[in-house]
Amino acid sequence: FLRLIHGFSTGFKPTATAAYVADTVPAGKWGEAMGIHGLFFSTGMAIGPAIGSAITQYSSINVLFYTSSAFALLSILIIFNMKETLPAKQKFKFSLFKIKKGEWINKQALPVFWVTLFSYVSYGAIITIIPDWTTNIGFTNKGIFFMVFTVASLMMRFIAGKISDRRGRKPVLKFSLIILSIALIWLGVWQTVAGFLSGAVLYGLATGMLSPAISAWTIDLSDDDKRGLSVATMYIALEAGIGLGAFFSGWFVRDIIGRTPYVFYAIALVNTFAIVYLYIHKDYTEVEKSQKKLAFPLEKPI
């Protein structure tokens, strides 16, 4: 039951936060804003487990829950001082939980849905198989990959967000996904300490570029009044990708450590589906322009 309630929180909070950032930041700086948002999000995700482990080691699991609750209450206090961005705010009522047909996902965000789904399968597999693979490489600390990966990701998020604002979302997404595939193949081929750590750096750099660009692209494709639904659509794909990656990688490896490199190759292949999709997908504005040219091929300005 506790995990169920926590699941509601992790479902509501990231969606609302990303939409709020988009509402308060000018359109030309969405990538930079999402990079900063991701920077603090990843920092918290990195610091939290370290603090949690120390609290559990030197105190108890109950103290850990109390401390976590205290941080949650602090975040609520911050929210009280934030201004509402909706022009027409509705009062809360339980009927809002009733989802009608067409409200599950935003069709405008379907390109983001597919790219996110294919690219985050790798993350689900990584968090499942990397701990055992880490000890197989020769490390005693199973979290070393995530430490290196997080530092590399933090270094890249802010920069990548600004680049996507200037050069466009798709170029950054394509480059990050290519680096992601290289990192996964690298981890499978170079089964040494140096290969493992450099693979973690590459994977961190790739995800650091991918995350802010894909969040900003989600907002780009959405109407102003559909941003929350678009962000939710992106997170549905993200959670589905992580879940599928975790399930199938665990099912395939089954404690046979020698199968792990094949998982790296397989998820690299799945990631290429996202790359191919980006190359064949046309933005709505591009399609609209081409249709107008076909409809009025001989039209000239008067």
Tab-separated table of C-alpha atoms in Angstrom, residues 112-282:
chain	number	residue	atom	x	y	z
A	112	VAL	CA	7.993	11.858	-28.442
A	113	PHE	CA	6.189	8.755	-27.167
A	114	TRP	CA	7.928	6.420	-29.628
A	115	VAL	CA	11.392	7.952	-29.273
A	116	THR	CA	11.123	7.863	-25.472
A	117	LEU	CA	9.817	4.293	-25.435
A	118	PHE	CA	12.623	2.906	-27.597
A	119	SER	CA	15.407	4.902	-25.933
A	120	TYR	CA	14.480	4.199	-22.300
A	121	VAL	CA	14.343	0.421	-22.722
A	122	SER	CA	18.106	0.615	-22.249
A	123	TYR	CA	17.780	2.333	-18.871
A	124	GLY	CA	15.429	-0.352	-17.576
A	125	ALA	CA	17.902	-3.027	-18.614
A	126	ILE	CA	20.861	-1.117	-17.173
A	127	ILE	CA	19.386	-0.744	-13.682
A	128	THR	CA	18.549	-4.474	-13.709
A	129	ILE	CA	21.741	-6.103	-14.952
A	130	ILE	CA	24.505	-3.579	-14.215
A	131	PRO	CA	24.867	-4.324	-10.453
A	132	ASP	CA	25.840	-7.976	-11.074
A	133	TRP	CA	27.896	-7.036	-14.124
A	134	THR	CA	29.794	-4.524	-11.976
A	135	THR	CA	30.986	-7.238	-9.587
A	136	ASN	CA	31.821	-9.459	-12.551
A	137	ILE	CA	34.126	-6.740	-13.885
A	138	GLY	CA	35.923	-6.648	-10.522
A	139	PHE	CA	34.329	-3.887	-8.431
A	140	THR	CA	33.045	-4.484	-4.912
A	141	ASN	CA	30.819	-1.385	-4.938
A	142	LYS	CA	27.817	-2.210	-7.129
A	143	GLY	CA	26.916	1.468	-7.411
A	144	ILE	CA	30.114	2.600	-9.126
A	145	PHE	CA	28.496	2.618	-12.585
A	146	PHE	CA	25.681	4.875	-11.421
A	147	MET	CA	28.098	7.239	-9.676
A	148	VAL	CA	30.142	7.718	-12.861
A	149	PHE	CA	27.036	7.800	-15.055
A	150	THR	CA	25.358	10.447	-12.857
A	151	VAL	CA	28.381	12.768	-12.786
A	152	ALA	CA	28.730	12.590	-16.584
A	153	SER	CA	25.001	13.170	-17.022
A	154	LEU	CA	24.994	16.212	-14.724
A	155	MET	CA	27.885	17.765	-16.649
A	156	MET	CA	25.998	17.498	-19.936
A	157	ARG	CA	22.368	18.386	-19.092
A	158	PHE	CA	22.693	22.156	-18.818
A	159	ILE	CA	24.896	22.460	-21.923
A	160	ALA	CA	22.737	20.142	-24.040
A	161	GLY	CA	19.574	22.041	-23.134
A	162	LYS	CA	21.063	25.337	-24.340
A	163	ILE	CA	22.331	23.725	-27.547
A	164	SER	CA	18.872	22.304	-28.306
A	165	ASP	CA	17.407	25.813	-27.947
A	166	ARG	CA	19.813	27.104	-30.590
A	167	ARG	CA	20.334	24.157	-32.942
A	168	GLY	CA	17.004	22.362	-32.567
A	169	ARG	CA	15.746	19.337	-30.675
A	170	LYS	CA	16.176	16.716	-33.379
A	171	PRO	CA	19.911	17.207	-34.011
A	172	VAL	CA	20.603	16.889	-30.275
A	173	LEU	CA	18.319	13.850	-29.993
A	174	LYS	CA	19.932	12.106	-32.960
A	175	PHE	CA	23.449	12.727	-31.665
A	176	SER	CA	22.588	11.621	-28.121
A	177	LEU	CA	20.907	8.418	-29.327
A	178	ILE	CA	23.887	7.538	-31.513
A	179	ILE	CA	26.225	8.025	-28.525
A	180	LEU	CA	23.818	5.922	-26.438
A	181	SER	CA	24.022	3.002	-28.884
A	182	ILE	CA	27.811	3.296	-28.999
A	183	ALA	CA	27.956	3.260	-25.185
A	184	LEU	CA	25.857	0.092	-24.971
A	185	ILE	CA	27.935	-1.747	-27.574
A	186	TRP	CA	31.082	-0.467	-25.833
A	187	LEU	CA	29.950	-1.976	-22.522
A	188	GLY	CA	29.394	-5.338	-24.186
A	189	VAL	CA	32.668	-5.440	-26.113
A	190	TRP	CA	35.170	-3.939	-23.639
A	191	GLN	CA	34.810	-6.121	-20.554
A	192	THR	CA	37.589	-4.444	-18.577
A	193	VAL	CA	37.673	-1.872	-15.775
A	194	ALA	CA	38.688	0.903	-18.188
A	195	GLY	CA	36.076	-0.170	-20.734
A	196	PHE	CA	33.392	-0.363	-18.073
A	197	LEU	CA	34.097	3.108	-16.640
A	198	SER	CA	34.439	4.765	-20.048
A	199	GLY	CA	31.182	3.091	-21.096
A	200	ALA	CA	29.512	4.564	-18.017
A	201	VAL	CA	30.801	8.015	-18.983
A	202	LEU	CA	29.495	7.663	-22.543
A	203	TYR	CA	26.124	6.445	-21.295
A	204	GLY	CA	25.910	9.359	-18.850
A	205	LEU	CA	26.787	11.918	-21.525
A	206	ALA	CA	24.180	10.430	-23.861
A	207	THR	CA	21.360	10.478	-21.319
A	208	GLY	CA	22.417	13.961	-20.194
A	209	MET	CA	21.859	15.181	-23.753
A	210	LEU	CA	18.735	13.116	-24.353
A	211	SER	CA	16.639	14.061	-21.330
A	212	PRO	CA	16.377	17.884	-21.646
A	213	ALA	CA	16.017	17.733	-25.425
A	214	ILE	CA	13.197	15.205	-25.323
A	215	SER	CA	11.380	17.161	-22.590
A	216	ALA	CA	11.655	20.402	-24.565
A	217	TRP	CA	10.540	18.632	-27.770
A	218	THR	CA	7.472	17.373	-25.923
A	219	ILE	CA	6.484	20.941	-25.093
A	220	ASP	CA	7.316	22.180	-28.609
A	221	LEU	CA	4.835	19.757	-30.166
A	222	SER	CA	2.027	20.548	-27.740
A	223	ASP	CA	-0.658	23.217	-27.674
A	224	ASP	CA	-0.495	25.458	-24.624
A	225	ASP	CA	-3.583	23.906	-23.035
A	226	LYS	CA	-2.323	20.346	-23.628
A	227	ARG	CA	1.141	20.580	-22.111
A	228	GLY	CA	0.300	18.550	-19.028
A	229	LEU	CA	-1.184	15.743	-21.128
A	230	SER	CA	1.798	15.818	-23.485
A	231	VAL	CA	4.256	15.538	-20.607
A	232	ALA	CA	2.157	12.696	-19.176
A	233	THR	CA	2.304	10.960	-22.572
A	234	MET	CA	6.089	11.230	-22.521
A	235	TYR	CA	6.304	9.833	-18.983
A	236	ILE	CA	3.983	6.934	-19.866
A	237	ALA	CA	6.420	5.958	-22.609
A	238	LEU	CA	9.376	6.443	-20.260
A	239	GLU	CA	7.925	4.189	-17.559
A	240	ALA	CA	6.838	1.601	-20.133
A	241	GLY	CA	10.300	1.552	-21.693
A	242	ILE	CA	12.019	1.159	-18.332
A	243	GLY	CA	9.600	-1.594	-17.323
A	244	LEU	CA	10.013	-3.539	-20.563
A	245	GLY	CA	13.794	-3.219	-20.431
A	246	ALA	CA	13.937	-4.390	-16.826
A	247	PHE	CA	11.578	-7.318	-17.382
A	248	PHE	CA	13.099	-8.778	-20.529
A	249	SER	CA	16.726	-8.260	-19.482
A	250	GLY	CA	16.106	-9.994	-16.158
A	251	TRP	CA	14.180	-12.792	-17.875
A	252	PHE	CA	16.973	-13.364	-20.405
A	253	VAL	CA	19.996	-13.211	-18.086
A	254	ARG	CA	18.526	-15.351	-15.254
A	255	ASP	CA	21.729	-15.202	-13.166
A	256	ILE	CA	23.837	-16.403	-16.123
A	257	ILE	CA	26.303	-13.522	-16.181
A	258	GLY	CA	27.753	-14.494	-19.564
A	259	ARG	CA	24.494	-13.467	-21.242
A	260	THR	CA	24.842	-9.837	-20.150
A	261	PRO	CA	26.775	-8.576	-23.229
A	262	TYR	CA	23.984	-9.880	-25.472
A	263	VAL	CA	21.541	-7.706	-23.547
A	264	PHE	CA	23.730	-4.670	-24.259
A	265	TYR	CA	23.690	-5.478	-27.972
A	266	ALA	CA	19.935	-6.097	-27.992
A	267	ILE	CA	19.032	-2.825	-26.282
A	268	ALA	CA	21.443	-0.974	-28.574
A	269	LEU	CA	19.419	-2.398	-31.470
A	270	VAL	CA	16.152	-1.269	-29.865
A	271	ASN	CA	17.673	2.183	-29.421
A	272	THR	CA	18.383	2.381	-33.152
A	273	PHE	CA	14.624	2.210	-33.748
A	274	ALA	CA	14.416	5.643	-32.094
A	275	ILE	CA	17.211	6.931	-34.341
A	276	VAL	CA	15.501	5.628	-37.484
A	277	TYR	CA	12.184	7.116	-36.373
A	278	LEU	CA	13.765	10.557	-35.962
A	279	TYR	CA	15.212	10.412	-39.465
A	280	ILE	CA	11.928	9.412	-41.142
A	281	HIS	CA	9.604	11.552	-39.003
A	282	LYS	CA	8.517	14.956	-40.257
